Amino acid sequence: MKKNSAASKWMDREAVERLLKSYRGEEDVKRIKNTLIEQVQSGNAVVVEVLGEALRNHRKLTDQKHAARLLAEIGTNEAVDVLYAAGSKDAVKISVFAVWEIEQHAGAKPALLGALRAMDSLDINVQGMAMVAGLARFRNENKKKEEDRDVELCKQLRELGKQVLLKGMQSGHPFIRELAAGRMAQDFADDGEVLKALFKLMKDEMPEVRMAARRTLEKVREKEVEEGKASITLRDYFEKMPELPKAGGQTFVLQRNRQSGRFNFVQGAPLKRMVY
Protein backbone atom coordinates (compact mmCIF):
# COMPACT_ATOMS: atom_id res chain seq x y z
CA MET A 1 0.00 0.00 0.00
CA LYS A 2 1.36 3.40 -0.93
CA LYS A 3 1.80 6.00 1.73
CA ASN A 4 -0.41 9.04 1.51
CA SER A 5 1.44 12.28 0.83
CA ALA A 6 -0.27 13.74 3.91
CA ALA A 7 1.70 11.31 6.02
CA SER A 8 5.30 11.68 4.85
CA LYS A 9 6.47 8.86 7.11
CA TRP A 10 4.71 5.96 8.70
CA MET A 11 5.31 5.68 12.44
CA ASP A 12 6.50 2.40 13.94
CA ARG A 13 5.31 1.12 17.34
CA GLU A 14 8.00 3.00 19.25
CA ALA A 15 7.14 6.25 17.45
CA VAL A 16 3.44 5.85 18.25
CA GLU A 17 4.20 5.28 21.92
CA ARG A 18 6.58 8.27 21.96
CA LEU A 19 3.78 10.39 20.53
CA LEU A 20 1.41 9.21 23.27
CA LYS A 21 4.06 9.92 25.89
CA SER A 22 4.39 13.50 24.60
CA TYR A 23 1.01 14.22 26.22
CA ARG A 24 1.35 16.90 28.89
CA GLY A 25 -2.20 18.20 29.11
CA GLU A 26 -5.49 18.93 27.35
CA GLU A 27 -3.79 21.24 24.83
CA ASP A 28 -1.88 18.23 23.40
CA VAL A 29 -4.94 16.09 22.67
CA LYS A 30 -5.82 17.65 19.31
CA ARG A 31 -2.21 17.48 18.05
CA ILE A 32 -1.80 13.82 19.01
CA LYS A 33 -5.23 12.80 17.74
CA ASN A 34 -4.80 14.54 14.37
CA THR A 35 -1.36 12.96 13.89
CA LEU A 36 -2.76 9.50 14.58
CA ILE A 37 -5.75 10.07 12.27
CA GLU A 38 -3.37 11.16 9.51
CA GLN A 39 -1.39 7.97 10.04
CA VAL A 40 -4.36 5.57 9.96
CA GLN A 41 -5.89 7.28 6.94
CA SER A 42 -2.62 6.75 5.08
CA GLY A 43 -2.89 3.04 5.86
CA ASN A 44 -0.63 2.65 8.89
CA ALA A 45 -1.93 -0.49 10.64
CA VAL A 46 0.58 -0.18 13.50
CA VAL A 47 -1.47 2.65 15.03
CA VAL A 48 -4.56 0.42 14.98
CA GLU A 49 -2.60 -2.37 16.70
CA VAL A 50 -1.24 -0.11 19.44
CA LEU A 51 -4.56 1.60 20.17
CA GLY A 52 -6.45 -1.68 20.02
CA GLU A 53 -4.06 -3.27 22.48
CA ALA A 54 -4.32 -0.23 24.73
CA LEU A 55 -8.12 -0.13 24.70
CA ARG A 56 -8.43 -3.84 25.39
CA ASN A 57 -6.00 -3.82 28.28
CA HIS A 58 -6.25 -0.39 29.89
CA ARG A 59 -8.42 -1.57 32.79
CA LYS A 60 -6.12 -4.30 34.04
CA LEU A 61 -2.66 -2.84 33.39
CA THR A 62 -0.87 -0.96 36.14
CA ASP A 63 2.39 -0.12 34.35
CA GLN A 64 2.32 3.68 34.15
CA LYS A 65 4.71 3.64 31.18
CA HIS A 66 2.44 1.46 29.09
CA ALA A 67 0.62 3.11 26.20
CA ALA A 68 -2.69 2.04 27.72
CA ARG A 69 -2.13 4.16 30.81
CA LEU A 70 -1.11 7.13 28.71
CA LEU A 71 -4.10 6.52 26.52
CA ALA A 72 -6.37 6.77 29.55
CA GLU A 73 -4.97 10.25 30.17
CA ILE A 74 -5.45 11.41 26.58
CA GLY A 75 -8.96 10.00 26.40
CA THR A 76 -10.46 6.72 25.29
CA ASN A 77 -13.08 8.53 23.22
CA GLU A 78 -10.31 10.15 21.16
CA ALA A 79 -8.75 6.73 20.58
CA VAL A 80 -12.07 5.37 19.36
CA ASP A 81 -12.36 8.33 16.96
CA VAL A 82 -8.93 7.51 15.53
CA LEU A 83 -9.90 3.89 14.99
CA TYR A 84 -13.14 4.81 13.23
CA ALA A 85 -11.10 7.13 10.99
CA ALA A 86 -8.99 4.13 9.98
CA GLY A 87 -12.06 2.67 8.32
CA SER A 88 -10.76 -0.91 8.24
CA LYS A 89 -12.89 -3.82 9.46
CA ASP A 90 -10.41 -4.67 12.23
CA ALA A 91 -10.24 -1.06 13.43
CA VAL A 92 -14.02 -0.70 13.55
CA LYS A 93 -14.37 -4.01 15.39
CA ILE A 94 -11.84 -2.93 18.01
CA SER A 95 -13.73 0.34 18.39
CA VAL A 96 -17.07 -1.34 18.94
CA PHE A 97 -15.66 -3.74 21.51
CA ALA A 98 -14.05 -0.73 23.16
CA VAL A 99 -17.50 0.82 23.65
CA TRP A 100 -18.23 -2.12 25.96
CA GLU A 101 -14.84 -2.06 27.65
CA ILE A 102 -14.90 1.66 28.42
CA GLU A 103 -18.58 1.77 29.35
CA GLN A 104 -17.89 3.33 32.72
CA HIS A 105 -15.42 5.83 31.27
CA ALA A 106 -16.96 7.02 28.01
CA GLY A 107 -20.02 9.21 27.86
CA ALA A 108 -23.19 7.89 26.23
CA LYS A 109 -23.01 10.44 23.41
CA PRO A 110 -19.55 9.39 22.11
CA ALA A 111 -20.63 5.74 22.40
CA LEU A 112 -23.77 6.38 20.34
CA LEU A 113 -21.88 8.46 17.75
CA GLY A 114 -19.37 5.64 17.43
CA ALA A 115 -22.14 3.05 17.15
CA LEU A 116 -23.84 5.10 14.43
CA ARG A 117 -20.64 5.14 12.37
CA ALA A 118 -20.05 1.43 12.94
CA MET A 119 -23.51 0.61 11.57
CA ASP A 120 -22.14 1.46 8.10
CA SER A 121 -19.96 -1.65 8.31
CA LEU A 122 -21.13 -4.65 6.28
CA ASP A 123 -19.93 -7.09 8.94
CA ILE A 124 -22.72 -8.69 11.02
CA ASN A 125 -20.63 -8.77 14.19
CA VAL A 126 -19.69 -5.10 13.91
CA GLN A 127 -23.31 -4.07 13.27
CA GLY A 128 -24.67 -6.22 16.08
CA MET A 129 -22.13 -5.12 18.68
CA ALA A 130 -22.49 -1.46 17.68
CA MET A 131 -26.28 -1.51 17.90
CA VAL A 132 -26.45 -3.37 21.21
CA ALA A 133 -23.62 -1.36 22.80
CA GLY A 134 -24.93 2.02 21.65
CA LEU A 135 -28.55 1.42 22.65
CA ALA A 136 -27.52 -0.07 26.00
CA ARG A 137 -25.67 3.17 26.74
CA PHE A 138 -28.80 5.15 25.76
CA ARG A 139 -30.98 3.05 28.06
CA ASN A 140 -28.57 3.37 31.00
CA GLU A 141 -28.48 7.15 30.63
CA ASN A 142 -32.24 7.32 30.24
CA LYS A 143 -32.82 5.29 33.42
CA LYS A 144 -31.18 7.88 35.64
CA LYS A 145 -33.45 9.62 38.11
CA GLU A 146 -35.25 12.63 36.70
CA GLU A 147 -33.28 15.05 38.88
CA ASP A 148 -29.96 13.53 37.76
CA ARG A 149 -30.67 13.66 34.04
CA ASP A 150 -29.67 16.31 31.54
CA VAL A 151 -32.96 16.74 29.63
CA GLU A 152 -31.35 18.29 26.55
CA LEU A 153 -28.68 15.58 26.42
CA CYS A 154 -31.35 12.89 26.71
CA LYS A 155 -33.13 14.37 23.68
CA GLN A 156 -29.91 14.26 21.69
CA LEU A 157 -29.20 10.69 22.82
CA ARG A 158 -32.71 9.60 21.89
CA GLU A 159 -32.29 10.97 18.37
CA LEU A 160 -28.90 9.28 17.98
CA GLY A 161 -30.29 6.02 19.38
CA LYS A 162 -33.18 6.17 16.94
CA GLN A 163 -30.79 6.62 14.00
CA VAL A 164 -28.74 3.60 15.16
CA LEU A 165 -31.96 1.55 15.43
CA LEU A 166 -33.21 2.61 11.99
CA LYS A 167 -29.89 1.61 10.43
CA GLY A 168 -30.27 -1.77 12.12
CA MET A 169 -33.76 -2.14 10.66
CA GLN A 170 -32.32 -1.47 7.19
CA SER A 171 -29.42 -3.90 7.59
CA GLY A 172 -28.67 -6.45 4.90
CA HIS A 173 -28.39 -9.12 7.63
CA PRO A 174 -31.76 -10.67 8.64
CA PHE A 175 -30.54 -11.27 12.20
CA ILE A 176 -29.69 -7.58 12.67
CA ARG A 177 -33.13 -6.60 11.34
CA GLU A 178 -34.72 -9.11 13.73
CA LEU A 179 -32.70 -7.75 16.65
CA ALA A 180 -33.63 -4.16 15.78
CA ALA A 181 -37.32 -4.94 15.34
CA GLY A 182 -37.57 -6.70 18.70
CA ARG A 183 -36.78 -5.51 22.22
CA MET A 184 -34.59 -2.65 21.04
CA ALA A 185 -37.40 -0.98 19.14
CA GLN A 186 -39.67 -0.79 22.20
CA ASP A 187 -37.81 2.20 23.64
CA PHE A 188 -38.57 4.15 20.46
CA ALA A 189 -41.92 2.68 19.43
CA ASP A 190 -43.78 5.95 20.09
CA ASP A 191 -41.79 7.57 17.28
CA GLY A 192 -43.48 7.86 13.88
CA GLU A 193 -40.37 6.94 11.88
CA VAL A 194 -39.78 3.82 13.96
CA LEU A 195 -43.42 2.74 13.71
CA LYS A 196 -43.27 3.20 9.94
CA ALA A 197 -40.11 1.07 9.79
CA LEU A 198 -41.76 -1.63 11.94
CA PHE A 199 -44.76 -1.81 9.64
CA LYS A 200 -42.37 -2.15 6.71
CA LEU A 201 -40.58 -5.03 8.47
CA MET A 202 -43.95 -6.79 8.83
CA LYS A 203 -43.53 -7.52 5.11
CA ASP A 204 -39.89 -8.64 5.41
CA GLU A 205 -38.87 -11.75 3.47
CA MET A 206 -37.72 -13.47 6.69
CA PRO A 207 -40.46 -14.82 9.02
CA GLU A 208 -38.28 -14.23 12.12
CA VAL A 209 -38.04 -10.53 11.26
CA ARG A 210 -41.79 -10.30 10.63
CA MET A 211 -42.56 -11.96 13.95
CA ALA A 212 -40.19 -9.67 15.87
CA ALA A 213 -41.84 -6.61 14.34
CA ARG A 214 -45.31 -7.95 15.04
CA ARG A 215 -44.52 -8.66 18.71
CA THR A 216 -43.21 -5.14 19.17
CA LEU A 217 -46.25 -3.59 17.52
CA GLU A 218 -48.51 -5.75 19.68
CA LYS A 219 -46.78 -4.42 22.79
CA VAL A 220 -47.24 -0.86 21.50
CA ARG A 221 -50.92 -1.63 20.97
CA GLU A 222 -51.28 -3.07 24.50
CA LYS A 223 -49.63 -0.01 26.03
CA GLU A 224 -51.86 2.34 24.06
CA VAL A 225 -54.98 0.45 25.21
CA GLU A 226 -53.81 0.60 28.84
CA GLU A 227 -53.21 4.34 28.59
CA GLY A 228 -56.57 4.90 26.90
CA LYS A 229 -55.10 6.34 23.71
CA ALA A 230 -55.28 3.40 21.34
CA SER A 231 -54.37 4.25 17.77
CA ILE A 232 -57.19 3.57 15.31
CA THR A 233 -54.63 2.99 12.56
CA LEU A 234 -52.75 0.44 14.63
CA ARG A 235 -55.96 -1.29 15.71
CA ASP A 236 -57.26 -1.54 12.15
CA TYR A 237 -53.88 -2.77 10.98
CA PHE A 238 -53.92 -5.69 13.40
CA GLU A 239 -57.54 -6.56 12.67
CA LYS A 240 -56.66 -6.92 8.99
CA MET A 241 -53.21 -8.50 9.38
CA PRO A 242 -53.27 -12.29 8.82
CA GLU A 243 -51.58 -14.50 11.39
CA LEU A 244 -47.88 -14.97 10.79
CA PRO A 245 -46.21 -18.39 11.08
CA LYS A 246 -45.46 -19.41 14.65
CA ALA A 247 -41.90 -19.17 15.96
CA GLY A 248 -39.79 -22.08 14.93
CA GLY A 249 -36.35 -23.03 13.73
CA GLN A 250 -33.15 -21.50 14.95
CA THR A 251 -31.36 -18.19 14.66
CA PHE A 252 -28.36 -16.20 15.88
CA VAL A 253 -28.39 -15.10 19.50
CA LEU A 254 -26.21 -12.74 21.46
CA GLN A 255 -24.85 -14.30 24.65
CA ARG A 256 -22.59 -12.93 27.39
CA ASN A 257 -19.57 -14.97 28.41
CA ARG A 258 -19.81 -15.11 32.21
CA GLN A 259 -16.06 -15.19 32.71
CA SER A 260 -14.92 -12.47 30.31
CA GLY A 261 -18.11 -10.41 30.31
CA ARG A 262 -17.90 -10.15 26.52
CA PHE A 263 -20.83 -10.72 24.18
CA ASN A 264 -20.61 -13.22 21.33
CA PHE A 265 -22.91 -14.27 18.53
CA VAL A 266 -23.96 -17.94 18.76
CA GLN A 267 -25.68 -19.68 15.87
CA GLY A 268 -28.18 -22.44 16.38
CA ALA A 269 -29.47 -21.56 19.84
CA PRO A 270 -33.22 -21.13 20.54
CA LEU A 271 -34.56 -17.62 20.02
CA LYS A 272 -35.90 -17.48 23.59
CA ARG A 273 -32.32 -17.49 24.92
CA MET A 274 -31.50 -14.18 23.27
CA VAL A 275 -29.71 -11.87 25.69
CA TYR A 276 -30.13 -8.11 25.66
Tab-separated table of C-alpha atoms in Angstrom:
chain	number	residue	atom	x	y	z
A	1	MET	CA	0.000	0.000	0.000
A	2	LYS	CA	1.362	3.401	-0.933
A	3	LYS	CA	1.798	5.997	1.728
A	4	ASN	CA	-0.412	9.043	1.515
A	5	SER	CA	1.444	12.277	0.829
A	6	ALA	CA	-0.271	13.741	3.908
A	7	ALA	CA	1.696	11.310	6.023
A	8	SER	CA	5.300	11.676	4.853
A	9	LYS	CA	6.472	8.858	7.105
A	10	TRP	CA	4.715	5.958	8.702
A	11	MET	CA	5.311	5.678	12.437
A	12	ASP	CA	6.496	2.402	13.941
A	13	ARG	CA	5.308	1.120	17.337
A	14	GLU	CA	8.004	3.001	19.253
A	15	ALA	CA	7.142	6.246	17.454
A	16	VAL	CA	3.442	5.849	18.251
A	17	GLU	CA	4.199	5.278	21.920
A	18	ARG	CA	6.579	8.268	21.964
A	19	LEU	CA	3.782	10.386	20.532
A	20	LEU	CA	1.413	9.205	23.268
A	21	LYS	CA	4.060	9.925	25.887
A	22	SER	CA	4.387	13.499	24.599
A	23	TYR	CA	1.008	14.220	26.222
A	24	ARG	CA	1.346	16.902	28.894
A	25	GLY	CA	-2.196	18.199	29.108
A	26	GLU	CA	-5.490	18.929	27.354
A	27	GLU	CA	-3.794	21.239	24.830
A	28	ASP	CA	-1.883	18.226	23.405
A	29	VAL	CA	-4.936	16.086	22.669
A	30	LYS	CA	-5.816	17.647	19.310
A	31	ARG	CA	-2.212	17.476	18.052
A	32	ILE	CA	-1.799	13.816	19.005
A	33	LYS	CA	-5.230	12.801	17.738
A	34	ASN	CA	-4.797	14.541	14.367
A	35	THR	CA	-1.358	12.964	13.886
A	36	LEU	CA	-2.759	9.502	14.578
A	37	ILE	CA	-5.746	10.067	12.267
A	38	GLU	CA	-3.368	11.164	9.507
A	39	GLN	CA	-1.387	7.974	10.040
A	40	VAL	CA	-4.358	5.574	9.962
A	41	GLN	CA	-5.891	7.282	6.936
A	42	SER	CA	-2.617	6.754	5.076
A	43	GLY	CA	-2.886	3.040	5.857
A	44	ASN	CA	-0.634	2.649	8.887
A	45	ALA	CA	-1.934	-0.486	10.642
A	46	VAL	CA	0.578	-0.179	13.501
A	47	VAL	CA	-1.471	2.651	15.035
A	48	VAL	CA	-4.560	0.417	14.977
A	49	GLU	CA	-2.599	-2.366	16.704
A	50	VAL	CA	-1.243	-0.105	19.436
A	51	LEU	CA	-4.557	1.602	20.165
A	52	GLY	CA	-6.452	-1.676	20.015
A	53	GLU	CA	-4.065	-3.271	22.485
A	54	ALA	CA	-4.316	-0.225	24.733
A	55	LEU	CA	-8.120	-0.133	24.697
A	56	ARG	CA	-8.433	-3.842	25.392
A	57	ASN	CA	-6.000	-3.816	28.279
A	58	HIS	CA	-6.253	-0.387	29.885
A	59	ARG	CA	-8.418	-1.570	32.793
A	60	LYS	CA	-6.122	-4.295	34.044
A	61	LEU	CA	-2.657	-2.840	33.391
A	62	THR	CA	-0.867	-0.961	36.141
A	63	ASP	CA	2.395	-0.118	34.345
A	64	GLN	CA	2.324	3.683	34.148
A	65	LYS	CA	4.708	3.641	31.181
A	66	HIS	CA	2.443	1.455	29.087
A	67	ALA	CA	0.618	3.114	26.201
A	68	ALA	CA	-2.693	2.036	27.716
A	69	ARG	CA	-2.133	4.160	30.805
A	70	LEU	CA	-1.110	7.133	28.711
A	71	LEU	CA	-4.104	6.524	26.515
A	72	ALA	CA	-6.373	6.773	29.546
A	73	GLU	CA	-4.967	10.248	30.166
A	74	ILE	CA	-5.447	11.408	26.582
A	75	GLY	CA	-8.961	10.000	26.403
A	76	THR	CA	-10.462	6.716	25.291
A	77	ASN	CA	-13.085	8.529	23.215
A	78	GLU	CA	-10.312	10.155	21.163
A	79	ALA	CA	-8.747	6.732	20.583
A	80	VAL	CA	-12.065	5.365	19.356
A	81	ASP	CA	-12.364	8.328	16.961
A	82	VAL	CA	-8.929	7.511	15.534
A	83	LEU	CA	-9.899	3.885	14.992
A	84	TYR	CA	-13.136	4.807	13.232
A	85	ALA	CA	-11.099	7.134	10.993
A	86	ALA	CA	-8.988	4.129	9.979
A	87	GLY	CA	-12.063	2.672	8.318
A	88	SER	CA	-10.759	-0.912	8.239
A	89	LYS	CA	-12.885	-3.819	9.458
A	90	ASP	CA	-10.414	-4.670	12.235
A	91	ALA	CA	-10.238	-1.063	13.430
A	92	VAL	CA	-14.018	-0.696	13.553
A	93	LYS	CA	-14.371	-4.005	15.388
A	94	ILE	CA	-11.837	-2.930	18.007
A	95	SER	CA	-13.733	0.340	18.392
A	96	VAL	CA	-17.074	-1.340	18.945
A	97	PHE	CA	-15.662	-3.743	21.515
A	98	ALA	CA	-14.046	-0.732	23.157
A	99	VAL	CA	-17.497	0.818	23.647
A	100	TRP	CA	-18.229	-2.124	25.956
A	101	GLU	CA	-14.840	-2.064	27.647
A	102	ILE	CA	-14.900	1.661	28.424
A	103	GLU	CA	-18.584	1.769	29.353
A	104	GLN	CA	-17.888	3.328	32.722
A	105	HIS	CA	-15.416	5.828	31.270
A	106	ALA	CA	-16.960	7.023	28.013
A	107	GLY	CA	-20.024	9.209	27.862
A	108	ALA	CA	-23.194	7.890	26.233
A	109	LYS	CA	-23.012	10.440	23.410
A	110	PRO	CA	-19.553	9.386	22.109
A	111	ALA	CA	-20.627	5.744	22.404
A	112	LEU	CA	-23.765	6.381	20.336
A	113	LEU	CA	-21.885	8.457	17.754
A	114	GLY	CA	-19.369	5.639	17.430
A	115	ALA	CA	-22.136	3.050	17.154
A	116	LEU	CA	-23.839	5.095	14.428
A	117	ARG	CA	-20.639	5.144	12.368
A	118	ALA	CA	-20.045	1.432	12.939
A	119	MET	CA	-23.515	0.611	11.566
A	120	ASP	CA	-22.141	1.464	8.100
A	121	SER	CA	-19.962	-1.649	8.313
A	122	LEU	CA	-21.130	-4.652	6.280
A	123	ASP	CA	-19.929	-7.092	8.942
A	124	ILE	CA	-22.721	-8.692	11.015
A	125	ASN	CA	-20.627	-8.770	14.190
A	126	VAL	CA	-19.691	-5.105	13.914
A	127	GLN	CA	-23.306	-4.071	13.271
A	128	GLY	CA	-24.669	-6.217	16.082
A	129	MET	CA	-22.132	-5.121	18.680
A	130	ALA	CA	-22.489	-1.460	17.678
A	131	MET	CA	-26.279	-1.508	17.905
A	132	VAL	CA	-26.450	-3.373	21.211
A	133	ALA	CA	-23.624	-1.361	22.802
A	134	GLY	CA	-24.931	2.016	21.647
A	135	LEU	CA	-28.548	1.418	22.654
A	136	ALA	CA	-27.521	-0.066	26.003
A	137	ARG	CA	-25.674	3.174	26.745
A	138	PHE	CA	-28.797	5.146	25.762
A	139	ARG	CA	-30.975	3.049	28.059
A	140	ASN	CA	-28.568	3.375	30.996
A	141	GLU	CA	-28.476	7.155	30.628
A	142	ASN	CA	-32.238	7.317	30.237
A	143	LYS	CA	-32.817	5.290	33.417
A	144	LYS	CA	-31.179	7.883	35.642
A	145	LYS	CA	-33.452	9.618	38.108
A	146	GLU	CA	-35.252	12.630	36.695
A	147	GLU	CA	-33.277	15.047	38.884
A	148	ASP	CA	-29.957	13.531	37.758
A	149	ARG	CA	-30.670	13.656	34.038
A	150	ASP	CA	-29.669	16.308	31.541
A	151	VAL	CA	-32.955	16.745	29.635
A	152	GLU	CA	-31.354	18.294	26.546
A	153	LEU	CA	-28.677	15.578	26.415
A	154	CYS	CA	-31.353	12.891	26.712
A	155	LYS	CA	-33.134	14.369	23.682
A	156	GLN	CA	-29.906	14.258	21.687
A	157	LEU	CA	-29.205	10.687	22.817
A	158	ARG	CA	-32.714	9.596	21.890
A	159	GLU	CA	-32.294	10.968	18.365
A	160	LEU	CA	-28.900	9.281	17.984
A	161	GLY	CA	-30.293	6.025	19.375
A	162	LYS	CA	-33.183	6.175	16.938
A	163	GLN	CA	-30.789	6.616	14.005
A	164	VAL	CA	-28.742	3.601	15.162
A	165	LEU	CA	-31.962	1.554	15.429
A	166	LEU	CA	-33.215	2.606	11.985
A	167	LYS	CA	-29.889	1.608	10.428
A	168	GLY	CA	-30.273	-1.766	12.117
A	169	MET	CA	-33.758	-2.141	10.659
A	170	GLN	CA	-32.324	-1.469	7.187
A	171	SER	CA	-29.416	-3.899	7.589
A	172	GLY	CA	-28.674	-6.452	4.903
A	173	HIS	CA	-28.392	-9.116	7.628
A	174	PRO	CA	-31.758	-10.673	8.643
A	175	PHE	CA	-30.542	-11.273	12.199
A	176	ILE	CA	-29.692	-7.581	12.667
A	177	ARG	CA	-33.132	-6.596	11.342
A	178	GLU	CA	-34.720	-9.109	13.730
A	179	LEU	CA	-32.701	-7.753	16.650
A	180	ALA	CA	-33.627	-4.159	15.776
A	181	ALA	CA	-37.324	-4.943	15.338
A	182	GLY	CA	-37.571	-6.697	18.696
A	183	ARG	CA	-36.778	-5.512	22.221
A	184	MET	CA	-34.586	-2.650	21.045
A	185	ALA	CA	-37.404	-0.984	19.144
A	186	GLN	CA	-39.670	-0.794	22.197
A	187	ASP	CA	-37.811	2.201	23.641
A	188	PHE	CA	-38.572	4.148	20.455
A	189	ALA	CA	-41.922	2.679	19.433
A	190	ASP	CA	-43.779	5.948	20.091
A	191	ASP	CA	-41.786	7.574	17.278
A	192	GLY	CA	-43.484	7.861	13.879
A	193	GLU	CA	-40.366	6.939	11.883
A	194	VAL	CA	-39.785	3.824	13.961
A	195	LEU	CA	-43.425	2.739	13.705
A	196	LYS	CA	-43.270	3.201	9.937
A	197	ALA	CA	-40.112	1.069	9.793
A	198	LEU	CA	-41.759	-1.629	11.941
A	199	PHE	CA	-44.761	-1.808	9.637
A	200	LYS	CA	-42.365	-2.151	6.708
A	201	LEU	CA	-40.582	-5.027	8.469
A	202	MET	CA	-43.947	-6.793	8.832
A	203	LYS	CA	-43.530	-7.518	5.110
A	204	ASP	CA	-39.888	-8.644	5.410
A	205	GLU	CA	-38.870	-11.747	3.471
A	206	MET	CA	-37.717	-13.471	6.685
A	207	PRO	CA	-40.459	-14.820	9.016
A	208	GLU	CA	-38.279	-14.230	12.116
A	209	VAL	CA	-38.043	-10.528	11.260
A	210	ARG	CA	-41.790	-10.296	10.626
A	211	MET	CA	-42.561	-11.957	13.945
A	212	ALA	CA	-40.193	-9.673	15.873
A	213	ALA	CA	-41.837	-6.605	14.342
A	214	ARG	CA	-45.314	-7.950	15.041
A	215	ARG	CA	-44.522	-8.661	18.706
A	216	THR	CA	-43.206	-5.141	19.175
A	217	LEU	CA	-46.249	-3.588	17.521
A	218	GLU	CA	-48.513	-5.745	19.681
A	219	LYS	CA	-46.777	-4.422	22.792
A	220	VAL	CA	-47.237	-0.861	21.499
A	221	ARG	CA	-50.915	-1.629	20.966
A	222	GLU	CA	-51.281	-3.070	24.502
A	223	LYS	CA	-49.634	-0.012	26.025
A	224	GLU	CA	-51.863	2.337	24.061
A	225	VAL	CA	-54.976	0.453	25.211
A	226	GLU	CA	-53.806	0.598	28.844
A	227	GLU	CA	-53.214	4.343	28.587
A	228	GLY	CA	-56.570	4.905	26.898
A	229	LYS	CA	-55.099	6.338	23.714
A	230	ALA	CA	-55.281	3.400	21.336
A	231	SER	CA	-54.369	4.248	17.766
A	232	ILE	CA	-57.190	3.565	15.308
A	233	THR	CA	-54.631	2.994	12.557
A	234	LEU	CA	-52.745	0.438	14.630
A	235	ARG	CA	-55.958	-1.293	15.714
A	236	ASP	CA	-57.261	-1.537	12.147
A	237	TYR	CA	-53.882	-2.766	10.978
A	238	PHE	CA	-53.916	-5.690	13.403
A	239	GLU	CA	-57.536	-6.560	12.670
A	240	LYS	CA	-56.661	-6.921	8.987
A	241	MET	CA	-53.208	-8.500	9.383
A	242	PRO	CA	-53.272	-12.293	8.824
A	243	GLU	CA	-51.581	-14.500	11.387
A	244	LEU	CA	-47.882	-14.970	10.787
A	245	PRO	CA	-46.206	-18.392	11.082
A	246	LYS	CA	-45.465	-19.414	14.653
A	247	ALA	CA	-41.901	-19.168	15.963
A	248	GLY	CA	-39.790	-22.079	14.925
A	249	GLY	CA	-36.345	-23.033	13.731
A	250	GLN	CA	-33.148	-21.499	14.951
A	251	THR	CA	-31.357	-18.194	14.664
A	252	PHE	CA	-28.356	-16.201	15.876
A	253	VAL	CA	-28.391	-15.097	19.498
A	254	LEU	CA	-26.210	-12.736	21.464
A	255	GLN	CA	-24.850	-14.300	24.655
A	256	ARG	CA	-22.588	-12.928	27.394
A	257	ASN	CA	-19.571	-14.971	28.415
A	258	ARG	CA	-19.814	-15.108	32.214
A	259	GLN	CA	-16.058	-15.193	32.713
A	260	SER	CA	-14.916	-12.474	30.308
A	261	GLY	CA	-18.114	-10.414	30.309
A	262	ARG	CA	-17.897	-10.154	26.521
A	263	PHE	CA	-20.827	-10.720	24.177
A	264	ASN	CA	-20.612	-13.223	21.332
A	265	PHE	CA	-22.912	-14.274	18.528
A	266	VAL	CA	-23.958	-17.938	18.756
A	267	GLN	CA	-25.678	-19.679	15.873
A	268	GLY	CA	-28.177	-22.445	16.382
A	269	ALA	CA	-29.472	-21.564	19.844
A	270	PRO	CA	-33.222	-21.135	20.541
A	271	LEU	CA	-34.560	-17.617	20.022
A	272	LYS	CA	-35.897	-17.476	23.594
A	273	ARG	CA	-32.320	-17.495	24.917
A	274	MET	CA	-31.500	-14.178	23.272
A	275	VAL	CA	-29.705	-11.868	25.692
A	276	TYR	CA	-30.134	-8.105	25.663
